[in-house]
Amino acid sequence: MPASRPLIRTPQGVALYIGSVLGGGILVLPSLAAGQSGPASLLAWTIVTLFSLPVALLFGLLSAQHPTNGGLSDFGRAAFGRHAGNLAGWLYLFVLPFGQPAVMLSGMYYLAYVLGLPRSVTVLLAFGVITTAVVVALAGKRLAARVQMLIVMAIALILAWTFFIGIPHIRLSHFTPFMPNGISSIGATVALVMWSYIGVENLSFIAEDFEDPKRDMVRTVLIGTVLVTVLYLGAACLTIGVLSPEQWATTRAPFAEIALQCAGHAAMVAVTCVGLFIVSASALASIWGGSNLCASLAHQGALPRILAYRIGGIPRPAIVAIWITYAVTFTAILLLDFDIDAMARLVGASTLCTYVMAAASALKLMTRYRFLAWITLILSGSALPFFGWTLLLPATVTLLYLLYSLCRRHPSSVKEKIARS
C-alpha cells in the first residue's frame, strides 16, 4: 500500500480526536476536581470547555490551511522561522513522557481498584499497555486507525450505559454548599482540569493523512469537541451527585465506584474495561501524532537525523525513541512515587505555552478568523499564572533547546569551552 494514500475521513478523524482528548481525564479528573473545589469544580469544567472550543477551531483552521504532519511546529516555523517552530515542537514533544504515563495510570487505577493490586504492579501494567500501543503503531497507520475507531465506539456505548444507571442515584444535596473551599480553589482546579482537553492539537500532527484537510479538519474538531464536552460535563455532574464528599477526595476510580454503588460488582468490572479501552485509544493517538512530530523535528535538524527516517511510510525510529522516554518515566514513577495530579499540571503548563505560540503564529498566517487567535492568546496568557511552579518545565525545555541549537551550530567551539571549564 503506498504510504501517500489518504487514510482518514471525518468519522475516523472524530474517533482519533475523541480518543486523544478524552484520554484518561474522564477517568480520574471528575473526582480529583471535586475533591479540590467541591461542586464549584463544575465552574472550572465550564471555563475550560469554553476555552477549548476556540483553541480546537484554531488548530483545525491552521491544519486545513497548512496540512503537514509537523503540526504546531510547522505553524511556528512558517510564521516566525526555524527556531520558533523547533521550540514549539520541543515544548509539545517533551511533555509526552509526562502526559501518557498519567493517562495510562488513570486506566490502571480502575484495574487496581477491582483487583486490589499494589502500586508497583499497577505501574508495570500501565507500561505494558503503552508498549502494546507502540507495537500497534509500528504495525501500520491503517491498523491503528481501525483499532481506534472500534475502541471509541465501545467507549461511547458503555459510558452511555454508565450514565444511565447512575443518573437515578444523583443526590441534589451533594451540590450544596456549592463552593466549600472558597473561590480561590477554582483557579487551581482550572489548572488541573486543563489536562482534560490537552490533545485538541493532536490532529494537526496527522493533517497530511486526511483525505481532504480543508473539508474535514474543522468539521472533525467541531463534532469531536461537542461530544467530548458532553462526556466531561456529564461525568463531573455524575461524580458529584452520586459519590459522597468524602469519596471525592479519596477515590481514584470514580466511575468504578459509581457502577458498584448503582449496579453491583459486574457493572464495576464493565466500567473497568472501559477504562482500559480509553487509555488504549489515547495511547494510539498520542504515539501516532508524537512520532510524526518527532520525525518532522528531526527532518528540520532539531533532533538527531536518525529519527527522521520512515520505514514503509511509518516513522519507526521516532516511535521507538518515544517508547524509550516512556520507559524512563515509568521507572521514575515507580521509584519516586509521582502521581497523576503533578504530571497533569506539568503537561498543562507546557502545552498552554504552545497554545500561546500557536495563537501568535495564527495571527501572522491567517487572514480570516483571526479573532480565534486573539481569544486563544488572551485566554492562554490569563491561565498561565495558575500553573505556578510547573511553569519550570517549559522554561527548562526552552533552555535545553537553546543549548542543543548552540551545540549543533558550533559543535567544536562548544566542546572546547566545556573542556576548558
Short mmCIF file of C-alpha atoms in Angstrom, two decimals:
data_model
loop_
_atom_site.label_atom_id
_atom_site.label_comp_id
_atom_site.label_asym_id
_atom_site.label_seq_id
_atom_site.Cartn_x
_atom_site.Cartn_y
_atom_site.Cartn_z
CA MET A 1 0.00 0.00 0.00
CA PRO A 2 1.52 3.38 -0.93
CA ALA A 3 2.47 5.49 2.03
CA SER A 4 0.86 8.56 0.50
CA ARG A 5 -2.62 7.04 0.22
CA PRO A 6 -5.17 9.06 2.25
CA LEU A 7 -6.42 7.17 5.28
CA ILE A 8 -8.64 9.50 7.29
CA ARG A 9 -12.09 10.98 6.71
CA THR A 10 -14.35 12.77 9.18
CA PRO A 11 -15.64 9.66 11.08
CA GLN A 12 -12.12 8.31 11.62
CA GLY A 13 -10.90 11.82 12.47
CA VAL A 14 -13.61 12.24 15.13
CA ALA A 15 -12.65 8.87 16.61
CA LEU A 16 -8.99 9.88 16.77
CA TYR A 17 -9.93 13.27 18.23
CA ILE A 18 -12.12 11.79 20.96
CA GLY A 19 -9.54 9.13 21.79
CA SER A 20 -6.82 11.77 22.01
CA VAL A 21 -8.72 14.40 24.03
CA LEU A 22 -10.83 12.12 26.20
CA GLY A 23 -7.80 10.16 27.28
CA GLY A 24 -7.57 9.42 30.96
CA GLY A 25 -9.10 12.70 32.04
CA ILE A 26 -12.63 11.40 32.22
CA LEU A 27 -11.49 8.52 34.41
CA VAL A 28 -9.89 10.44 37.28
CA LEU A 29 -10.32 14.20 36.92
CA PRO A 30 -14.01 14.43 37.95
CA SER A 31 -13.18 13.17 41.44
CA LEU A 32 -9.83 15.00 41.68
CA ALA A 33 -11.52 18.27 40.70
CA ALA A 34 -14.47 17.71 43.04
CA GLY A 35 -12.11 16.89 45.87
CA GLN A 36 -10.31 20.19 45.31
CA SER A 37 -13.20 22.64 44.97
CA GLY A 38 -16.41 20.64 45.52
CA PRO A 39 -19.44 21.32 43.28
CA ALA A 40 -17.73 24.56 42.23
CA SER A 41 -15.49 22.34 40.12
CA LEU A 42 -18.33 22.50 37.58
CA LEU A 43 -17.34 26.14 37.05
CA ALA A 44 -13.79 25.03 36.32
CA TRP A 45 -15.06 22.47 33.82
CA THR A 46 -17.22 25.13 32.15
CA ILE A 47 -14.32 27.60 31.95
CA VAL A 48 -12.02 25.02 30.38
CA THR A 49 -14.77 23.90 27.99
CA LEU A 50 -15.33 27.46 26.77
CA PHE A 51 -11.57 27.82 26.39
CA SER A 52 -11.17 24.61 24.41
CA LEU A 53 -13.56 25.41 21.55
CA PRO A 54 -11.69 28.41 20.06
CA VAL A 55 -8.39 26.56 20.56
CA ALA A 56 -9.68 23.46 18.75
CA LEU A 57 -11.12 25.55 15.91
CA LEU A 58 -7.86 27.48 15.63
CA PHE A 59 -5.86 24.28 15.20
CA GLY A 60 -8.44 22.93 12.77
CA LEU A 61 -8.24 26.02 10.59
CA LEU A 62 -4.45 26.16 10.71
CA SER A 63 -4.25 22.47 9.79
CA ALA A 64 -6.71 22.96 6.92
CA GLN A 65 -4.57 25.79 5.52
CA HIS A 66 -1.21 24.11 6.26
CA PRO A 67 -1.81 20.33 6.14
CA THR A 68 1.55 18.93 7.24
CA ASN A 69 2.45 16.33 9.84
CA GLY A 70 4.59 18.81 11.77
CA GLY A 71 1.53 20.44 13.31
CA LEU A 72 2.16 23.38 15.61
CA SER A 73 5.90 23.10 14.97
CA ASP A 74 5.36 23.82 11.28
CA PHE A 75 2.96 26.65 12.14
CA GLY A 76 5.63 28.37 14.25
CA ARG A 77 8.27 27.78 11.59
CA ALA A 78 6.11 29.28 8.83
CA ALA A 79 5.28 32.32 10.94
CA PHE A 80 8.50 33.14 12.80
CA GLY A 81 11.27 30.98 11.41
CA ARG A 82 13.10 27.77 12.15
CA HIS A 83 13.86 28.24 15.84
CA ALA A 84 10.31 29.25 16.78
CA GLY A 85 8.93 26.17 15.06
CA ASN A 86 11.51 23.88 16.61
CA LEU A 87 10.90 25.28 20.09
CA ALA A 88 7.13 24.80 19.74
CA GLY A 89 7.79 21.22 18.73
CA TRP A 90 10.11 20.62 21.68
CA LEU A 91 7.60 22.07 24.15
CA TYR A 92 4.98 19.65 22.92
CA LEU A 93 7.20 16.63 22.39
CA PHE A 94 8.86 16.74 25.79
CA VAL A 95 5.59 16.67 27.72
CA LEU A 96 4.63 13.32 26.19
CA PRO A 97 6.77 11.42 28.72
CA PHE A 98 4.65 13.02 31.48
CA GLY A 99 1.24 13.03 29.80
CA GLN A 100 0.89 9.49 28.54
CA PRO A 101 2.11 7.79 31.73
CA ALA A 102 -0.53 9.81 33.61
CA VAL A 103 -3.17 8.62 31.14
CA MET A 104 -2.05 5.01 31.45
CA LEU A 105 -2.12 5.17 35.25
CA SER A 106 -5.64 6.61 35.19
CA GLY A 107 -6.86 3.47 33.48
CA MET A 108 -4.81 1.10 35.59
CA TYR A 109 -6.16 2.66 38.80
CA TYR A 110 -9.51 1.14 37.83
CA LEU A 111 -7.97 -2.29 37.43
CA ALA A 112 -6.15 -1.86 40.74
CA TYR A 113 -9.45 -0.84 42.38
CA VAL A 114 -11.18 -4.01 41.20
CA LEU A 115 -8.35 -6.47 41.84
CA GLY A 116 -6.70 -4.80 44.83
CA LEU A 117 -3.33 -4.56 43.06
CA PRO A 118 -0.28 -2.97 44.70
CA ARG A 119 1.08 0.23 43.21
CA SER A 120 4.17 -1.40 41.69
CA VAL A 121 2.06 -3.88 39.70
CA THR A 122 -0.28 -1.07 38.62
CA VAL A 123 2.65 0.93 37.22
CA LEU A 124 4.08 -2.08 35.37
CA LEU A 125 0.68 -2.86 33.82
CA ALA A 126 0.37 0.76 32.68
CA PHE A 127 3.74 0.47 30.98
CA GLY A 128 2.56 -2.76 29.35
CA VAL A 129 -0.48 -1.04 27.86
CA ILE A 130 1.53 1.73 26.29
CA THR A 131 4.08 -0.77 24.99
CA THR A 132 1.24 -2.66 23.29
CA ALA A 133 0.09 0.60 21.69
CA VAL A 134 3.62 1.14 20.38
CA VAL A 135 3.56 -2.30 18.75
CA VAL A 136 0.21 -1.49 17.10
CA ALA A 137 1.60 1.83 15.80
CA LEU A 138 4.67 0.06 14.41
CA ALA A 139 2.36 -2.36 12.56
CA GLY A 140 0.94 0.43 10.39
CA LYS A 141 -1.28 3.50 10.33
CA ARG A 142 -4.33 1.81 8.83
CA LEU A 143 -4.36 -0.79 11.60
CA ALA A 144 -4.07 1.96 14.23
CA ALA A 145 -6.94 3.95 12.71
CA ARG A 146 -9.25 0.90 12.58
CA VAL A 147 -8.47 -0.11 16.15
CA GLN A 148 -9.06 3.47 17.28
CA MET A 149 -12.49 3.58 15.65
CA LEU A 150 -13.62 0.34 17.32
CA ILE A 151 -12.33 1.46 20.72
CA VAL A 152 -14.10 4.83 20.65
CA MET A 153 -17.39 3.19 19.58
CA ALA A 154 -17.12 0.86 22.57
CA ILE A 155 -16.35 3.80 24.88
CA ALA A 156 -19.44 5.70 23.74
CA LEU A 157 -21.75 2.73 24.25
CA ILE A 158 -20.51 1.72 27.70
CA LEU A 159 -20.23 5.27 29.03
CA ALA A 160 -23.81 5.94 27.96
CA TRP A 161 -24.85 2.86 29.92
CA THR A 162 -22.91 4.05 32.99
CA PHE A 163 -24.65 7.43 32.86
CA PHE A 164 -27.99 5.66 32.51
CA ILE A 165 -27.56 3.58 35.68
CA GLY A 166 -26.05 6.48 37.65
CA ILE A 167 -28.46 9.33 36.95
CA PRO A 168 -31.30 7.98 39.17
CA HIS A 169 -28.87 7.92 42.10
CA ILE A 170 -27.83 11.60 41.89
CA ARG A 171 -28.50 13.49 45.13
CA LEU A 172 -29.07 17.23 44.81
CA SER A 173 -27.92 17.68 48.40
CA HIS A 174 -24.38 16.87 47.25
CA PHE A 175 -24.31 20.14 45.29
CA THR A 176 -24.54 22.27 48.46
CA PRO A 177 -22.56 24.03 49.71
CA PHE A 178 -21.56 24.92 46.18
CA MET A 179 -18.19 26.46 46.99
CA PRO A 180 -16.93 24.77 50.18
CA ASN A 181 -13.26 25.69 49.66
CA GLY A 182 -13.73 29.29 48.51
CA ILE A 183 -13.43 30.97 45.14
CA SER A 184 -9.62 30.70 45.15
CA SER A 185 -9.87 26.92 44.75
CA ILE A 186 -11.44 27.31 41.29
CA GLY A 187 -8.26 28.70 39.73
CA ALA A 188 -6.22 25.73 40.92
CA THR A 189 -8.93 23.39 39.65
CA VAL A 190 -8.84 25.07 36.24
CA ALA A 191 -5.10 24.32 36.07
CA LEU A 192 -5.81 20.68 36.94
CA VAL A 193 -8.80 20.27 34.61
CA MET A 194 -6.87 21.83 31.72
CA TRP A 195 -5.26 18.43 31.24
CA SER A 196 -8.63 17.05 30.18
CA TYR A 197 -8.63 18.99 26.91
CA ILE A 198 -4.98 18.67 26.05
CA GLY A 199 -4.96 16.78 22.77
CA VAL A 200 -7.12 19.16 20.73
CA GLU A 201 -3.91 19.92 18.82
CA ASN A 202 -3.08 16.27 18.13
CA LEU A 203 -4.84 16.07 14.77
CA SER A 204 -2.58 18.83 13.44
CA PHE A 205 0.27 16.28 13.50
CA ILE A 206 -1.54 13.95 11.09
CA ALA A 207 -3.20 16.55 8.85
CA GLU A 208 -1.45 15.17 5.74
CA ASP A 209 -3.18 11.84 6.34
CA PHE A 210 -6.66 13.33 5.91
CA GLU A 211 -8.27 12.68 2.55
CA ASP A 212 -9.40 16.32 2.33
CA PRO A 213 -7.99 18.51 5.16
CA LYS A 214 -9.81 21.64 4.01
CA ARG A 215 -13.16 19.86 4.19
CA ASP A 216 -12.65 17.53 7.14
CA MET A 217 -10.40 19.23 9.73
CA VAL A 218 -12.79 21.91 11.02
CA ARG A 219 -15.76 19.55 10.80
CA THR A 220 -13.84 16.96 12.79
CA VAL A 221 -12.83 19.27 15.65
CA LEU A 222 -16.33 20.75 15.92
CA ILE A 223 -18.03 17.38 16.20
CA GLY A 224 -15.30 16.00 18.44
CA THR A 225 -15.32 18.98 20.82
CA VAL A 226 -19.11 18.87 21.26
CA LEU A 227 -19.06 15.14 22.02
CA VAL A 228 -16.11 15.41 24.42
CA THR A 229 -17.75 18.34 26.24
CA VAL A 230 -20.97 16.38 26.80
CA LEU A 231 -19.00 13.45 28.21
CA TYR A 232 -16.82 15.55 30.53
CA LEU A 233 -19.62 17.67 31.99
CA GLY A 234 -21.83 14.62 32.34
CA ALA A 235 -19.07 12.74 34.16
CA ALA A 236 -18.43 15.67 36.50
CA CYS A 237 -22.12 16.03 37.43
CA LEU A 238 -22.47 12.28 37.89
CA THR A 239 -19.42 12.08 40.16
CA ILE A 240 -20.56 14.96 42.38
CA GLY A 241 -24.16 13.80 42.51
CA VAL A 242 -23.61 10.11 43.22
CA LEU A 243 -20.43 9.96 45.30
CA SER A 244 -20.18 11.47 48.76
CA PRO A 245 -17.90 14.45 49.53
CA GLU A 246 -15.56 12.07 51.38
CA GLN A 247 -15.27 9.89 48.26
CA TRP A 248 -14.47 12.87 46.02
CA ALA A 249 -11.18 13.35 47.84
CA THR A 250 -10.16 9.70 48.15
CA THR A 251 -11.26 7.69 45.12
CA ARG A 252 -9.08 7.42 42.00
CA ALA A 253 -11.65 5.31 40.15
CA PRO A 254 -14.90 7.32 40.42
CA PHE A 255 -16.73 5.57 37.59
CA ALA A 256 -15.98 2.16 39.06
CA GLU A 257 -17.25 3.32 42.45
CA ILE A 258 -20.42 4.74 40.86
CA ALA A 259 -21.04 1.48 38.99
CA LEU A 260 -20.52 -0.54 42.16
CA GLN A 261 -22.96 1.58 44.17
CA CYS A 262 -25.62 1.74 41.46
CA ALA A 263 -25.49 -1.68 39.77
CA GLY A 264 -23.16 -4.02 41.61
CA HIS A 265 -19.88 -5.82 41.05
CA ALA A 266 -20.48 -6.82 37.41
CA ALA A 267 -21.10 -3.20 36.45
CA MET A 268 -17.88 -2.18 38.19
CA VAL A 269 -15.95 -4.75 36.14
CA ALA A 270 -17.55 -3.46 32.92
CA VAL A 271 -16.55 0.12 33.73
CA THR A 272 -13.02 -1.06 34.44
CA CYS A 273 -12.94 -2.47 30.92
CA VAL A 274 -13.99 0.98 29.66
CA GLY A 275 -11.00 2.46 31.46
CA LEU A 276 -8.67 0.10 29.65
CA PHE A 277 -10.34 0.92 26.32
CA ILE A 278 -9.97 4.66 26.89
CA VAL A 279 -6.28 4.61 27.75
CA SER A 280 -5.57 2.34 24.80
CA ALA A 281 -7.28 4.81 22.44
CA SER A 282 -5.37 7.72 23.89
CA ALA A 283 -2.06 5.87 23.64
CA LEU A 284 -2.57 5.10 19.96
CA ALA A 285 -3.48 8.69 19.08
CA SER A 286 -0.62 10.17 21.08
CA ILE A 287 2.04 7.82 19.70
CA TRP A 288 0.79 8.38 16.16
CA GLY A 289 0.88 12.17 16.49
CA GLY A 290 4.01 12.35 18.64
CA SER A 291 6.09 10.17 16.33
CA ASN A 292 5.14 12.31 13.33
CA LEU A 293 6.19 15.43 15.22
CA CYS A 294 9.44 13.78 16.31
CA ALA A 295 10.26 12.78 12.72
CA SER A 296 9.39 16.26 11.45
CA LEU A 297 11.67 17.92 14.03
CA ALA A 298 14.49 15.54 13.12
CA HIS A 299 13.98 16.34 9.43
CA GLN A 300 14.38 20.03 10.30
CA GLY A 301 17.59 19.33 12.22
CA ALA A 302 16.06 20.00 15.65
CA LEU A 303 16.64 16.37 16.71
CA PRO A 304 19.12 13.67 15.58
CA ARG A 305 18.63 12.84 11.91
CA ILE A 306 18.07 9.14 12.50
CA LEU A 307 14.65 9.96 13.97
CA ALA A 308 13.53 11.38 10.60
CA TYR A 309 13.68 8.02 8.81
CA ARG A 310 10.43 6.37 7.76
CA ILE A 311 10.32 2.65 7.12
CA GLY A 312 7.37 1.62 4.99
CA GLY A 313 5.96 5.13 5.45
CA ILE A 314 5.95 4.76 9.25
CA PRO A 315 8.34 6.78 11.50
CA ARG A 316 9.53 3.66 13.30
CA PRO A 317 12.76 5.14 14.80
CA ALA A 318 10.71 8.02 16.26
CA ILE A 319 8.15 5.61 17.70
CA VAL A 320 10.90 3.59 19.37
CA ALA A 321 12.52 6.77 20.74
CA ILE A 322 9.22 7.87 22.28
CA TRP A 323 8.81 4.43 23.83
CA ILE A 324 12.26 4.76 25.44
CA THR A 325 11.26 8.07 27.07
CA TYR A 326 8.14 6.36 28.43
CA ALA A 327 10.31 3.59 29.88
CA VAL A 328 12.46 6.17 31.67
CA THR A 329 9.39 7.98 33.05
CA PHE A 330 7.72 4.81 34.30
CA THR A 331 10.94 3.90 36.07
CA ALA A 332 10.91 7.30 37.79
CA ILE A 333 7.22 6.89 38.69
CA LEU A 334 7.96 3.52 40.24
CA LEU A 335 10.94 4.77 42.26
CA LEU A 336 9.96 8.36 43.13
CA ASP A 337 6.22 7.98 43.76
CA PHE A 338 4.95 10.55 41.23
CA ASP A 339 1.17 10.81 40.92
CA ILE A 340 -1.29 11.91 38.25
CA ASP A 341 -2.11 15.37 39.59
CA ALA A 342 1.51 16.60 39.45
CA MET A 343 2.04 15.16 35.96
CA ALA A 344 -1.24 16.68 34.74
CA ARG A 345 -0.18 20.17 35.85
CA LEU A 346 3.27 19.79 34.24
CA VAL A 347 1.68 18.80 30.95
CA GLY A 348 -0.86 21.62 31.16
CA ALA A 349 1.77 24.29 31.79
CA SER A 350 3.94 23.35 28.83
CA THR A 351 1.02 22.75 26.46
CA LEU A 352 -0.51 26.11 27.34
CA CYS A 353 2.75 27.76 26.28
CA THR A 354 2.47 26.02 22.89
CA TYR A 355 -1.09 27.36 22.58
CA VAL A 356 0.27 30.87 23.08
CA MET A 357 2.83 30.24 20.33
CA ALA A 358 0.20 28.73 18.02
CA ALA A 359 -2.07 31.75 18.52
CA ALA A 360 0.80 34.14 17.74
CA SER A 361 1.58 32.10 14.61
CA ALA A 362 -2.05 32.20 13.53
CA LEU A 363 -2.13 35.99 13.82
CA LYS A 364 0.62 36.10 11.20
CA LEU A 365 -0.51 33.22 8.97
CA MET A 366 -4.30 33.59 8.87
CA THR A 367 -6.21 36.28 7.03
CA ARG A 368 -9.65 35.12 8.20
CA TYR A 369 -10.98 34.13 11.64
CA ARG A 370 -8.11 35.89 13.39
CA PHE A 371 -10.42 36.57 16.32
CA LEU A 372 -9.95 32.89 17.27
CA ALA A 373 -6.22 33.53 17.60
CA TRP A 374 -6.83 36.58 19.80
CA ILE A 375 -9.23 34.64 22.02
CA THR A 376 -6.74 31.78 22.36
CA LEU A 377 -3.88 34.16 23.10
CA ILE A 378 -5.78 36.09 25.77
CA LEU A 379 -7.25 33.03 27.48
CA SER A 380 -3.97 31.09 27.44
CA GLY A 381 -1.97 34.02 28.78
CA SER A 382 -4.52 34.63 31.53
CA ALA A 383 -4.42 31.00 32.64
CA LEU A 384 -0.62 30.69 32.91
CA PRO A 385 -0.29 32.19 36.45
CA PHE A 386 -2.49 29.40 37.84
CA PHE A 387 0.17 26.80 36.97
CA GLY A 388 2.76 28.09 39.46
CA TRP A 389 5.93 26.02 39.83
CA THR A 390 5.03 23.73 36.93
CA LEU A 391 5.99 26.55 34.54
CA LEU A 392 9.55 25.47 35.31
CA LEU A 393 9.06 22.63 32.79
CA PRO A 394 8.56 24.82 29.69
CA ALA A 395 11.32 27.13 30.95
CA THR A 396 13.69 24.16 31.25
CA VAL A 397 12.76 22.79 27.83
CA THR A 398 13.41 26.23 26.31
CA LEU A 399 16.87 26.39 27.87
CA LEU A 400 17.67 22.85 26.71
CA TYR A 401 16.63 23.71 23.15
CA LEU A 402 18.85 26.79 23.14
CA LEU A 403 21.78 24.67 24.35
CA TYR A 404 21.08 22.00 21.72
CA SER A 405 20.94 24.63 18.97
CA LEU A 406 24.20 26.16 20.16
CA CYS A 407 25.91 22.76 20.17
CA ARG A 408 24.73 21.98 16.65
CA ARG A 409 25.77 25.36 15.31
CA HIS A 410 29.20 25.48 16.90
CA PRO A 411 29.98 21.91 17.97
CA SER A 412 33.74 22.21 18.13
CA SER A 413 33.87 25.54 19.96
CA VAL A 414 31.27 24.42 22.49
CA LYS A 415 33.20 21.23 23.20
CA GLU A 416 36.39 23.24 23.69
CA LYS A 417 34.68 25.61 26.13
CA ILE A 418 33.28 22.68 28.11
CA ALA A 419 36.69 21.01 28.20
CA ARG A 420 38.36 24.22 29.43
CA SER A 421 35.76 24.64 32.18
#
